[in-house]
PDB file of C-alpha atoms in Angstrom:
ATOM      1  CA  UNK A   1       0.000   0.000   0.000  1.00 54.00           C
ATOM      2  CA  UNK A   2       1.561   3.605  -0.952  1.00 58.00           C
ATOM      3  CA  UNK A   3       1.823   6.514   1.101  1.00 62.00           C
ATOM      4  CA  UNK A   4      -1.205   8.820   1.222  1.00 55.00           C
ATOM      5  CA  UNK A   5      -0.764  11.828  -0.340  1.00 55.00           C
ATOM      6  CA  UNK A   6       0.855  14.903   1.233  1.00 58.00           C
ATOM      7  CA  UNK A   7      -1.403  17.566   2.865  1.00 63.00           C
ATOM      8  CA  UNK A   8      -1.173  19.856  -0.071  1.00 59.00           C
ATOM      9  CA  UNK A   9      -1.870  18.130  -2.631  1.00 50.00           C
ATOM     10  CA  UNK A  10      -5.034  18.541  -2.725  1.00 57.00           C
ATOM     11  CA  UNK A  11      -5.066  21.970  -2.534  1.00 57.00           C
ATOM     12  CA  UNK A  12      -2.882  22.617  -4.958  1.00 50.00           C
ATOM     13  CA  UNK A  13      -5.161  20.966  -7.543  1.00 45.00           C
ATOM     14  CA  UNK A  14      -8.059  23.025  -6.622  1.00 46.00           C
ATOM     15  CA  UNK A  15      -6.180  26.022  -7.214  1.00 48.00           C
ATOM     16  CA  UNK A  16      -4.951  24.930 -10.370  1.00 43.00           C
ATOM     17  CA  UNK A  17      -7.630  23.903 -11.478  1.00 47.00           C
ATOM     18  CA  UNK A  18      -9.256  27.543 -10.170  1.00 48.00           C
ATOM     19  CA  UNK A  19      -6.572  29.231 -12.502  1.00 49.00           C
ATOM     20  CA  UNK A  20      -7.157  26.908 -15.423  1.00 45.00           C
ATOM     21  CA  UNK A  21     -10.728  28.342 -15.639  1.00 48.00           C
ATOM     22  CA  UNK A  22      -9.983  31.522 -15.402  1.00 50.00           C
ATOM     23  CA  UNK A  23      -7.603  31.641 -18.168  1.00 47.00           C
ATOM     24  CA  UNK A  24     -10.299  29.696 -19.836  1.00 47.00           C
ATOM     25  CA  UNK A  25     -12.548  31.956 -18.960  1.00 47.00           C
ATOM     26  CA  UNK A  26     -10.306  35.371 -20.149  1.00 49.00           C
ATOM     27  CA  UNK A  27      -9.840  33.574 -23.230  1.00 49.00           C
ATOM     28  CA  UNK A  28     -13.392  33.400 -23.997  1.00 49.00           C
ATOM     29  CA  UNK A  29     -13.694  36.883 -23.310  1.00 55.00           C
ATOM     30  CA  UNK A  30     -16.180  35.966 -20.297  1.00 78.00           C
ATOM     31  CA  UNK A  31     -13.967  37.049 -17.578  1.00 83.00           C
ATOM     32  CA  UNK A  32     -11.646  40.803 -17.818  1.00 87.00           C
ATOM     33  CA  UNK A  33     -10.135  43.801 -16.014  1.00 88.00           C
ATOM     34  CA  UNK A  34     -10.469  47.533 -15.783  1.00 87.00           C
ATOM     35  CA  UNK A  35      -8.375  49.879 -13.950  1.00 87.00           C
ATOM     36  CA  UNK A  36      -9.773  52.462 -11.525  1.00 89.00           C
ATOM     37  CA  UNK A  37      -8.643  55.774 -12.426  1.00 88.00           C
ATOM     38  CA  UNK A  38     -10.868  58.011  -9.908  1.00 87.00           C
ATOM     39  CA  UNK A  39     -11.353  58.356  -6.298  1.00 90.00           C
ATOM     40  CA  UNK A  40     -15.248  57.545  -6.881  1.00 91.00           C
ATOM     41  CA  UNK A  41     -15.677  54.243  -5.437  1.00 93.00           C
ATOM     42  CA  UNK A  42     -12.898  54.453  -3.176  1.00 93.00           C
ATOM     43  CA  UNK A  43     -12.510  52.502  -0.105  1.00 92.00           C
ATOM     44  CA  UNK A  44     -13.667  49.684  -1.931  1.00 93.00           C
ATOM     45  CA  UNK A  45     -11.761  50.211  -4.997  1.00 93.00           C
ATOM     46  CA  UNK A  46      -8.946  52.650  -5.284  1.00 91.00           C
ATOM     47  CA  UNK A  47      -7.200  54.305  -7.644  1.00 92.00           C
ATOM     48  CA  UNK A  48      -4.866  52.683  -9.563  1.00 90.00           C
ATOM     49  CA  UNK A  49      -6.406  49.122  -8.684  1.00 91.00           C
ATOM     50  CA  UNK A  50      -7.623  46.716 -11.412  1.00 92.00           C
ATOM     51  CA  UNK A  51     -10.897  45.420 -11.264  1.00 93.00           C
ATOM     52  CA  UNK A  52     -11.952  41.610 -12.073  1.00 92.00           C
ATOM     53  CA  UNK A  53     -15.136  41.864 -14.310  1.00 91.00           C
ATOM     54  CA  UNK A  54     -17.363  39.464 -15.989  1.00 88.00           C
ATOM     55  CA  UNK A  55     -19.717  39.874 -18.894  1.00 86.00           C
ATOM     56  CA  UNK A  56     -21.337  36.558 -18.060  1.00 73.00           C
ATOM     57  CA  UNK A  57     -25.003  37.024 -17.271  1.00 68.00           C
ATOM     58  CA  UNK A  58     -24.839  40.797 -17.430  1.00 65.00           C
ATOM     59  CA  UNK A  59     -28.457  41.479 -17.923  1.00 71.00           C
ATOM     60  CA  UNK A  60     -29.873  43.526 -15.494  1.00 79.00           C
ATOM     61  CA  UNK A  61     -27.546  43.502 -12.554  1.00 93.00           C
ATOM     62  CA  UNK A  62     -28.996  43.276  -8.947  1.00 93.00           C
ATOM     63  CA  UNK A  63     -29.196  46.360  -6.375  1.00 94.00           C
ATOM     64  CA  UNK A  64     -25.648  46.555  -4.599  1.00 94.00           C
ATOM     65  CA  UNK A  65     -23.898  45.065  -7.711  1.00 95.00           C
ATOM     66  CA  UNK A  66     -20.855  47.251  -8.687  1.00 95.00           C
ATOM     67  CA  UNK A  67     -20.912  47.556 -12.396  1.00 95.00           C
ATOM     68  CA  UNK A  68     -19.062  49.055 -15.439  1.00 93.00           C
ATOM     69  CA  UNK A  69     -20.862  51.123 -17.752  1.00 93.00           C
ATOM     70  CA  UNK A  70     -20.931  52.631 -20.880  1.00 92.00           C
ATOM     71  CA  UNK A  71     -20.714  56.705 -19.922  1.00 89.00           C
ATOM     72  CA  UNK A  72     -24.205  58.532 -21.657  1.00 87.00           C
ATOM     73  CA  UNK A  73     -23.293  60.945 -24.102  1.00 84.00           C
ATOM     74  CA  UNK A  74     -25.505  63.251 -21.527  1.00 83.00           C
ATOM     75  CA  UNK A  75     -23.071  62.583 -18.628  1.00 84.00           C
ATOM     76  CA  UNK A  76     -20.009  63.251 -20.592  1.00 83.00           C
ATOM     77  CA  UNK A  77     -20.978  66.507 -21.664  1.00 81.00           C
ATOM     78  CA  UNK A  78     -22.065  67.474 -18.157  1.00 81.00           C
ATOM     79  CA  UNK A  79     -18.878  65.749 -16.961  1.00 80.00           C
ATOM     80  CA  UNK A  80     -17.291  68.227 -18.882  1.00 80.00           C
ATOM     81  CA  UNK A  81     -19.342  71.472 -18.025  1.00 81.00           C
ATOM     82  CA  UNK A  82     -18.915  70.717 -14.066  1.00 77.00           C
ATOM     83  CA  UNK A  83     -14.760  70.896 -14.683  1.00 76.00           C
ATOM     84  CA  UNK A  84     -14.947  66.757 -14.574  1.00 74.00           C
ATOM     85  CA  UNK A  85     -12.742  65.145 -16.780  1.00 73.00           C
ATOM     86  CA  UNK A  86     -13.524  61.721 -17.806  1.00 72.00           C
ATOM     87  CA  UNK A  87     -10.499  59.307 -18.364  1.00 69.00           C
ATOM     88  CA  UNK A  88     -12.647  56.872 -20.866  1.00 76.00           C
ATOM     89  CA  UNK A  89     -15.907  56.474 -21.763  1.00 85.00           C
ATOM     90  CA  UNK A  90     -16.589  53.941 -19.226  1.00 90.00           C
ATOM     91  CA  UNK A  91     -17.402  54.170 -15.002  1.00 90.00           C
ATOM     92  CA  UNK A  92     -17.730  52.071 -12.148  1.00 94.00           C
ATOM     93  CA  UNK A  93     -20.159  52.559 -10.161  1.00 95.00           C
ATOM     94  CA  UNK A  94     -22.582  50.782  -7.948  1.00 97.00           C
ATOM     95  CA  UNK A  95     -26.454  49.764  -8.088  1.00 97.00           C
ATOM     96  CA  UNK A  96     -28.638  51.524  -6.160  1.00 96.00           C
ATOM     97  CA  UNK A  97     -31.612  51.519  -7.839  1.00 97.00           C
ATOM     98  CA  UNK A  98     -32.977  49.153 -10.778  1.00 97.00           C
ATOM     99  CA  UNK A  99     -36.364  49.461 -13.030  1.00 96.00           C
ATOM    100  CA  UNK A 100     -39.293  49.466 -10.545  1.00 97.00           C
ATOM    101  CA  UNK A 101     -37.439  51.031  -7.088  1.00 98.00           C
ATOM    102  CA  UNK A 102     -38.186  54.060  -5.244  1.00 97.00           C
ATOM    103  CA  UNK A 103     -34.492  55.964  -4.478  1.00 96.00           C
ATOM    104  CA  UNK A 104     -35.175  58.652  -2.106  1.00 94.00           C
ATOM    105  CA  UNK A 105     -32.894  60.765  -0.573  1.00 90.00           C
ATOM    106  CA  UNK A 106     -32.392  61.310   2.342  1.00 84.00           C
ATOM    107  CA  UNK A 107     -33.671  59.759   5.763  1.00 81.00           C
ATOM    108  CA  UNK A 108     -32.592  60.594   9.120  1.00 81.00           C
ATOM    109  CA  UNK A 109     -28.287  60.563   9.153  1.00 79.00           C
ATOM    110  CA  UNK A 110     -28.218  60.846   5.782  1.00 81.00           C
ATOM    111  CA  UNK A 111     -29.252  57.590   4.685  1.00 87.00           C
ATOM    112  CA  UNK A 112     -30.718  55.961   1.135  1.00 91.00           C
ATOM    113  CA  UNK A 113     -34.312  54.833   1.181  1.00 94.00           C
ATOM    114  CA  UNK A 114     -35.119  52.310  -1.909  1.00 96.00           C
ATOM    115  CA  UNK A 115     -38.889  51.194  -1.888  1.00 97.00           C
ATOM    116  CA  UNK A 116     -39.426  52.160   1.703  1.00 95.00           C
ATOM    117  CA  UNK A 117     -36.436  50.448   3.350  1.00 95.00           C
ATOM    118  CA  UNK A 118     -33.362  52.285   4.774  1.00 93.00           C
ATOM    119  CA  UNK A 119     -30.290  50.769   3.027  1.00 91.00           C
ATOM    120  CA  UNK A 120     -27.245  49.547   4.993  1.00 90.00           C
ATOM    121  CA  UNK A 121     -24.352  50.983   2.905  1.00 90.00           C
ATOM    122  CA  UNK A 122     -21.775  49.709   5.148  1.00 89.00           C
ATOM    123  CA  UNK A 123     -19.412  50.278   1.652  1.00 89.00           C
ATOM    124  CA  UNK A 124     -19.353  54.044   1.695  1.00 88.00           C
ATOM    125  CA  UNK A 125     -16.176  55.988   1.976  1.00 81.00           C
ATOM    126  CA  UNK A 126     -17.976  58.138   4.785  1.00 76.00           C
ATOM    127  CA  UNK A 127     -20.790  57.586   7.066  1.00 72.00           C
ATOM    128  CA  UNK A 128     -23.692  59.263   5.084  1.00 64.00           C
ATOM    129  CA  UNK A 129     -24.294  61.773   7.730  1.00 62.00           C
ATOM    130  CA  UNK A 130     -20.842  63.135   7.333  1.00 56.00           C
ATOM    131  CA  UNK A 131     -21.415  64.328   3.375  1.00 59.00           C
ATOM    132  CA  UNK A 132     -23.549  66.283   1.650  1.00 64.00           C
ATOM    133  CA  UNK A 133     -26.419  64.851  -0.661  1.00 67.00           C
ATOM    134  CA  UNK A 134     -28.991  66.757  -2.799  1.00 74.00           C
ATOM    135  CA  UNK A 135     -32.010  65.733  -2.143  1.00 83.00           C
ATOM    136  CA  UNK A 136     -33.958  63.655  -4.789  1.00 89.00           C
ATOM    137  CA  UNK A 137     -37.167  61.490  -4.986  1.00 93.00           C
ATOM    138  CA  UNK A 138     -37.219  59.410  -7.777  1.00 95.00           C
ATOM    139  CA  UNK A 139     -38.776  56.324  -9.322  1.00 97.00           C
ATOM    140  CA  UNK A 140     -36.464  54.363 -11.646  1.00 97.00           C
ATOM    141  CA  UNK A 141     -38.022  53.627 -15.091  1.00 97.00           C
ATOM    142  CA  UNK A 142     -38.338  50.168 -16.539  1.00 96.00           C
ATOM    143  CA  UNK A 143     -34.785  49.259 -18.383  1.00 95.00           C
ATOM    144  CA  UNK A 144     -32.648  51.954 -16.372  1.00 96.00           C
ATOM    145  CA  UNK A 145     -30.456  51.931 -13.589  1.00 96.00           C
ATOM    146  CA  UNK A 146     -29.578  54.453 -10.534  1.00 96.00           C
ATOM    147  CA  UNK A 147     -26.197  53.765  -9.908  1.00 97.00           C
ATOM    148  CA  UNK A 148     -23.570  55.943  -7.226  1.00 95.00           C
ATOM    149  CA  UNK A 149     -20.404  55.820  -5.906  1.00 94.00           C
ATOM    150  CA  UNK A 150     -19.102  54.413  -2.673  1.00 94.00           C
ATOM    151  CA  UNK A 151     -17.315  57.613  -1.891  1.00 92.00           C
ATOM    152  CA  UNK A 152     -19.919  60.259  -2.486  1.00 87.00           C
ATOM    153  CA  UNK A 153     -17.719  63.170  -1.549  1.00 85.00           C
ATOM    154  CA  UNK A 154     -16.084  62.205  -5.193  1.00 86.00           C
ATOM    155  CA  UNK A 155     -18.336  60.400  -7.299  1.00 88.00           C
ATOM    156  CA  UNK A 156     -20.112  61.979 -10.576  1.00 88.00           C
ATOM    157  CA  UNK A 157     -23.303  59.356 -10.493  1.00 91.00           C
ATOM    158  CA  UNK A 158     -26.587  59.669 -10.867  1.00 93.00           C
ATOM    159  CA  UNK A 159     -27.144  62.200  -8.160  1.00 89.00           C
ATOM    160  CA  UNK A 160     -25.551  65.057 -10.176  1.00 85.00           C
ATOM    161  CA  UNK A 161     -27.472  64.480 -13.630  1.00 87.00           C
ATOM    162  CA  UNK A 162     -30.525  64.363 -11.627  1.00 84.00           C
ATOM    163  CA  UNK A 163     -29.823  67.414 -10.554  1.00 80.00           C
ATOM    164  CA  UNK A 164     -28.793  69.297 -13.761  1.00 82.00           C
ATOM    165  CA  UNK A 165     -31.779  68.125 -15.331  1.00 83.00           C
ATOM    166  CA  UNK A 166     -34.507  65.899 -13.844  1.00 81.00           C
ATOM    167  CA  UNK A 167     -34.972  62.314 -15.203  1.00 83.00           C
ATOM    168  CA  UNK A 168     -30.762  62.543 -16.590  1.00 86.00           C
ATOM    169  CA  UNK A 169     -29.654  60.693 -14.014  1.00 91.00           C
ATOM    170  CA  UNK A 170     -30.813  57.201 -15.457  1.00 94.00           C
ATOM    171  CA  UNK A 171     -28.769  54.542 -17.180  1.00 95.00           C
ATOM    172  CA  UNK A 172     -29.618  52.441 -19.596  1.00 94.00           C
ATOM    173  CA  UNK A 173     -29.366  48.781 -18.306  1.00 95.00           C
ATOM    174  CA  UNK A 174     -28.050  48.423 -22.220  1.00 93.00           C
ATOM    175  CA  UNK A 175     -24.942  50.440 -21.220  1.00 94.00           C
ATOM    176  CA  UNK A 176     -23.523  47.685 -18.557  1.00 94.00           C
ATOM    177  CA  UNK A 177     -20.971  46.747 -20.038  1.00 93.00           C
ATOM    178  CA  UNK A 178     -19.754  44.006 -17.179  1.00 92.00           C
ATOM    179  CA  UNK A 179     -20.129  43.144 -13.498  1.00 93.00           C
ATOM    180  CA  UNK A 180     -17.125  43.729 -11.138  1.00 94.00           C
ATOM    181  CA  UNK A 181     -16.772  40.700  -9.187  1.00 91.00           C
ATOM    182  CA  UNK A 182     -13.525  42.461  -7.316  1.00 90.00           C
ATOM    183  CA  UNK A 183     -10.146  43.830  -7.248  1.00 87.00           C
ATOM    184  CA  UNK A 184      -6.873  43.684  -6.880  1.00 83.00           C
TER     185      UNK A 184
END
């Protein structure tokens, strides 16, 4: 009878076999990166970190999905107006809101409502008391997205289209472009 096989042995195959799909994967175009080049979703992404994305199943990406996204020709030239330069024309940013949901803005400390329910951002750069949000009511159409940066203090999103011009600050669930599934 031989000797059983050393404790990581076992491992080891897992993880090969982990990085044997993945280069599967990236060969299939399935799995990619993106670099962060702003301070928007910062501390859960910072800049100068690459991102690990996926275009499988983008669809419509669930609320609290972090997501990269064609930039509206609207946003650019806003972008633009405010003094914000936009490295590409893609962002990351996260889900807030999806066709259907409520987004209001703000309850007591400063906090998200979506369809009646105070969200637990426990991702944000700063406690939501400590930075300062317009105020906004607004019902996500059908097809569209509401989507926001962890660190508010520094994020063009939603919020500041909706402000320019009412109804601007919706994205096109056509202009995801892939789910971040993290970083490095």
């Amino acid at each position: 009878m031989g000797r059983p096989p050393a404790r990581w042995v076992r491992p080891a195959l897992v993880a090969l076999t982990a990085v044997a799909l993945a280069l599967t994967a990236l060969g299939t175009g399935a799995v990619g990166t993106a670099s962060v080049v702003s301070a928007s979703m910062a501390p859960t992404y910072g800049v100068g970190g690459t991102l690990l994305t996926t275009t499988v199943g983008v669809g419509e990406p669930g609320r609290g999905d972090v997501v990269v996204f064609a930039v509206p020709a609207s946003w650019r030239s806003a972008a633009r107006e405010s003094g914000v330069e936009l490295e590409t024309g893609l962002m990351v940013k996260r889900v807030v809101g999806r066709g259907g949901d409520r987004v209001v803005c703000c309850a007591p400390g400063g906090r998200l409502v979506v369809n009646g329910e105070v969200l637990d951002e426990g991702y944000l750069a700063r406690r939501p008391q400590d930075v300062t949000n317009p105020t906004y009511d607004v019902t996500v159409p059908a097809g569209h997205l509401w989507l926001l940066g962890d660190n508010r203090r520094h994020s063009f999103d939603s919020r500041a289209m909706q402000v320019r011009e009412p109804g601007a600050g919706f994205v096109p669930v056509s202009a995801v472009r892939a789910r971040v599934l993290g970083g490095f």
